[in-house]
Amino acid sequence: MNDKYNPKEAEERIAGFWEKNKVYEYKKGGKTYAIDTPPPTVSGQIHVGHAYSYSQTDFVARYRRMKGYSVFYPFGLDNNGLPTELLVEKQNNVTAEHVGREKFIELVETTIKDYERLYIEIYKRLGISVDWNHYYTTISNDVQKISQYSFIELYKMGRTYRKETPTIWCTKDKTALSQMELEDKTLRSKFVKIRFAPDVVIATTRPEMLPACVAIFISPDDKRAKELAGKKVKVPIFGQEVKILQDRRVDPEKGTGIVMCCTFGDATDVEWYKAYNLPLSVVINEKGQMTHEHFKGMKIKDARSAIIEELKKSNHLIEEKEIDHVVNVHERCKTEIEFMVKKQWYIKYLDMKDELLRLGRELNWHPEYARNRYENWINGLQWDWAISRQRFFGIPFPIWYCKNCDEPIMPDKKDLPVNPLSMKSKAKCPKCGSSESVPESDVMDTWATSSLTPLINRRWGLDSEIPEIYPMALRPQAHDIISFWLFTTVVKCYLHTGKLPWKDAMISGYGLDPHGKPMHKSAGNTIEPLPVADKYGADALRYWASSSKLGEDASFQEKEVITGARLMNKLWNVAKFISKNKSGGKDMSNIMDRWIMARLAETTKQATEMFDDYNYSGAKRVVEEFFWFFCDNYVEFIKHRIYNNDTSANYALNAAFLSVLKMLAPFMPYVTEEIYQELYKNGPGDSIHLSEWPGFDKKMHDKQSLEDGDKIYKTIAFIRQWKHSKGMALNAELENVVLEGIPEEGEPEVRGAMNIKKITRGKGEAEIPETGIRAKLQ
């Protein structure tokens, strides 16, 4: 073996070995363990946070292989979403609208190829043990076919519908959004009180919506309601008359207790608009510009300031102050959302809330508390799922509309995938029989496709279908996309199959920057994984990913990576020691060898139970603690026997070290494979990652050996400490040591480990803690 371990050289060599010998290839037959791994979004942004979550999934995949499963572990890239479009626009300094649909799609396809290669290179370097035979992208032909087939099937079920209705809208990205794409953000804004009439004062943060005011609301519990309800007032500046109505959604204690309803300032406005059949007044366009004649073309914030100035001049402004308030923003670009009336396609699921809650309770959550986020999301749902997106690069809706009666026209399954913009419908209108049609120009929300990953992996509806992997064993993902990915996957897969898509959900945390903040290119705080792997080794980076509990976020700490590198080097050094002194035999006659194997049995039992419960960090911790104890104590104690070719010591040393290697292999795949190939392989192509996980050996778990061995270990440790206190070298010879109560088998072990000429059994002076042994040292 080389004197030093070179991670970069070993990683290249071992990766080639894995690929050549198809170590991670899924093989049909036997026990299948299928993982629904998340396809990372091609956004041009990849950092150690991605290494954090994907490594954790890989820990489980490697463990399950060693437990005898045929692991189905695919890899996909999500390259049809808005982040991919924004990446291409930014990199090429263009806008999709300016370039045009066809040329922009060509530009996207060209640009993302380099990023796809980079993503694959990074995940391979990290040692993510996916089966590359099952690689897909969410824009590929097969995936488009599955996604379009899903839409058509849901349409036949009556689960999709098209409706012109107020829709959540991003004015920056100029597309509709779903409720799951929103997040709360605290923003600085103006809070104003506006006099509509002497007894009607409105408090609002959105005075720019005054031209869209269509009603005033007051709570029926408000004592003013009796006098005001039914009256009409004029809207300041703009002059339209609006009626005062009663509704219990108004909080009498909030603001002035009287609110205006505008089309549309927020979600409550939408509810009132529908409930009271109010008129529609649109004053903001898709780009976030005012359309009212007096403020036409102004951006929303500019119009807000201008209208406040007009209110001051007309003496309608009573109060103005700066406040911080929470608003809904698009989770991608952080732009405040608006509501636009648009014809959109929806997936109907509000009527399924109770059923979806039941399914969530049937799923095994790790950690269990992650289910709360799922349930809170369902309980808070107010809208069906809007899946229309006004973008260019995405999976097209497989729909034409009859030119005569607007009835949707769907293609046959055998013709999928289709792009209605570039081909004509083969079918006639099912309603009126017309052969004239108009294509749908919107594309589907990327989550409408990503929510199908279990069926994409199954290759649902394709000739190459793999039915045995569904339902899958595991959905691993971060907690921040429970409402996005996990929830929508439950919805669509259950609608299509009547089953939960997986048995277990493993919810990871998120890898953060050293200060505990999310990593974003725009914030300038991203840490790329390859430079870290180049400096310390991919195993060291994976070690950091294994150091926090499941479900918890973790800040990137270089010192943790350095600790991982130290562990790699220690494994290598122990392997070198063994390689120079290796001999055969299965003798287990020595008490200290039986003792370390009994301790190993305890560790194996703990690590296995923890891994079975997806507690990978706990499993790594107990194995690592055992390994350092093994190195600092057992290996030092037995060196005198190893140098004398003691067969019992050699057997225990190798058996224990091989078990440690196997139990650390899921976390540190490269260094453990390199050592395994040097010391323990059983022939060409044999890999530690296909070897058997160490089982709990009851015979080895000998309680008497544990008890006696602990006494001997503590006696040796006591003498070591005494030597250290006297400034003596640990290998300094002692003439005579008196020991009282030492187990008979322990005497030669203490003498050999501590270089003692003679041990005398007699009355000791100092008590060795927790042993019942007394010692006299001089």
PDB file of N, CA and C in Angstrom, residues 48 62 66 71 137 145 175 185 194 208 210 289 298 308 336 338 388 416 433 462 590 632-633 720 736:
ATOM      1  N   VAL A  48     -22.615  23.063  -2.045  1.00  0.00           N
ATOM      2  CA  VAL A  48     -22.457  21.947  -1.116  1.00  0.00           C
ATOM      3  C   VAL A  48     -23.779  21.564  -0.452  1.00  0.00           C
ATOM      4  N   ARG A  62     -26.639   2.716  -0.460  1.00  0.00           N
ATOM      5  CA  ARG A  62     -25.481   1.814  -0.267  1.00  0.00           C
ATOM      6  C   ARG A  62     -25.751   0.805   0.859  1.00  0.00           C
ATOM      7  N   MET A  66     -25.998  -3.482   0.617  1.00  0.00           N
ATOM      8  CA  MET A  66     -25.232  -4.383   1.477  1.00  0.00           C
ATOM      9  C   MET A  66     -26.149  -5.283   2.318  1.00  0.00           C
ATOM     10  N   VAL A  71     -31.105  -2.610  -5.595  1.00  0.00           N
ATOM     11  CA  VAL A  71     -31.527  -1.218  -5.410  1.00  0.00           C
ATOM     12  C   VAL A  71     -31.774  -0.551  -6.760  1.00  0.00           C
ATOM     13  N   THR A 137     -34.381  13.137 -18.152  1.00  0.00           N
ATOM     14  CA  THR A 137     -34.600  14.570 -17.938  1.00  0.00           C
ATOM     15  C   THR A 137     -36.093  14.824 -18.076  1.00  0.00           C
ATOM     16  N   LYS A 145     -44.204  12.215 -22.927  1.00  0.00           N
ATOM     17  CA  LYS A 145     -45.301  11.287 -23.221  1.00  0.00           C
ATOM     18  C   LYS A 145     -46.048  10.920 -21.944  1.00  0.00           C
ATOM     19  N   THR A 175     -46.115  34.946 -15.586  1.00  0.00           N
ATOM     20  CA  THR A 175     -46.748  33.629 -15.677  1.00  0.00           C
ATOM     21  C   THR A 175     -47.660  33.409 -14.483  1.00  0.00           C
ATOM     22  N   LYS A 185     -43.025  36.854   2.879  1.00  0.00           N
ATOM     23  CA  LYS A 185     -41.841  37.698   3.010  1.00  0.00           C
ATOM     24  C   LYS A 185     -42.246  39.020   3.664  1.00  0.00           C
ATOM     25  N   ILE A 194     -57.599  56.241   4.522  1.00  0.00           N
ATOM     26  CA  ILE A 194     -58.237  57.060   3.481  1.00  0.00           C
ATOM     27  C   ILE A 194     -59.698  57.296   3.851  1.00  0.00           C
ATOM     28  N   GLU A 208     -52.931  52.029  -4.482  1.00  0.00           N
ATOM     29  CA  GLU A 208     -52.947  51.988  -5.950  1.00  0.00           C
ATOM     30  C   GLU A 208     -54.103  51.171  -6.490  1.00  0.00           C
ATOM     31  N   LEU A 210     -57.216  51.637  -5.579  1.00  0.00           N
ATOM     32  CA  LEU A 210     -58.451  52.421  -5.495  1.00  0.00           C
ATOM     33  C   LEU A 210     -59.261  52.422  -6.796  1.00  0.00           C
ATOM     34  N   GLN A 289     -47.921  46.831 -14.635  1.00  0.00           N
ATOM     35  CA  GLN A 289     -48.088  48.245 -14.963  1.00  0.00           C
ATOM     36  C   GLN A 289     -49.562  48.629 -14.807  1.00  0.00           C
ATOM     37  N   MET A 298     -47.514  53.213 -15.436  1.00  0.00           N
ATOM     38  CA  MET A 298     -46.693  53.336 -14.227  1.00  0.00           C
ATOM     39  C   MET A 298     -46.539  51.976 -13.547  1.00  0.00           C
ATOM     40  N   ILE A 308     -50.939  58.362  -3.434  1.00  0.00           N
ATOM     41  CA  ILE A 308     -50.860  58.939  -2.086  1.00  0.00           C
ATOM     42  C   ILE A 308     -50.743  60.461  -2.164  1.00  0.00           C
ATOM     43  N   GLU A 336     -43.737  40.387  -5.296  1.00  0.00           N
ATOM     44  CA  GLU A 336     -45.083  40.344  -4.744  1.00  0.00           C
ATOM     45  C   GLU A 336     -46.061  39.866  -5.814  1.00  0.00           C
ATOM     46  N   GLU A 338     -49.670  39.181  -7.786  1.00  0.00           N
ATOM     47  CA  GLU A 338     -50.923  39.858  -8.108  1.00  0.00           C
ATOM     48  C   GLU A 338     -51.942  38.792  -8.499  1.00  0.00           C
ATOM     49  N   SER A 388     -51.350  25.783 -15.627  1.00  0.00           N
ATOM     50  CA  SER A 388     -50.985  26.490 -16.866  1.00  0.00           C
ATOM     51  C   SER A 388     -49.841  27.457 -16.585  1.00  0.00           C
ATOM     52  N   LEU A 416     -48.663  10.413 -28.720  1.00  0.00           N
ATOM     53  CA  LEU A 416     -47.892  11.211 -27.757  1.00  0.00           C
ATOM     54  C   LEU A 416     -46.401  10.931 -27.894  1.00  0.00           C
ATOM     55  N   GLY A 433     -68.077  18.171 -34.165  1.00  0.00           N
ATOM     56  CA  GLY A 433     -67.580  17.484 -35.353  1.00  0.00           C
ATOM     57  C   GLY A 433     -66.736  18.328 -36.279  1.00  0.00           C
ATOM     58  N   LEU A 462     -45.221   2.972 -21.030  1.00  0.00           N
ATOM     59  CA  LEU A 462     -44.269   2.769 -22.117  1.00  0.00           C
ATOM     60  C   LEU A 462     -44.038   1.273 -22.328  1.00  0.00           C
ATOM     61  N   ASN A 590      -7.891 -15.480  22.790  1.00  0.00           N
ATOM     62  CA  ASN A 590      -7.454 -14.433  23.711  1.00  0.00           C
ATOM     63  C   ASN A 590      -8.626 -13.612  24.226  1.00  0.00           C
ATOM     64  N   ASP A 632      -7.274   3.565  19.366  1.00  0.00           N
ATOM     65  CA  ASP A 632      -6.544   4.134  20.505  1.00  0.00           C
ATOM     66  C   ASP A 632      -6.265   3.118  21.595  1.00  0.00           C
ATOM     67  N   ASN A 633      -7.035   2.053  21.620  1.00  0.00           N
ATOM     68  CA  ASN A 633      -6.881   1.097  22.707  1.00  0.00           C
ATOM     69  C   ASN A 633      -6.519  -0.296  22.207  1.00  0.00           C
ATOM     70  N   ARG A 720      -1.249   3.392  31.868  1.00  0.00           N
ATOM     71  CA  ARG A 720      -0.823   4.369  30.852  1.00  0.00           C
ATOM     72  C   ARG A 720      -0.868   5.783  31.434  1.00  0.00           C
ATOM     73  N   ASN A 736       8.216  -4.090  38.098  1.00  0.00           N
ATOM     74  CA  ASN A 736       7.223  -4.918  38.788  1.00  0.00           C
ATOM     75  C   ASN A 736       5.979  -4.093  39.081  1.00  0.00           C
TER      76      ASN A 736
END
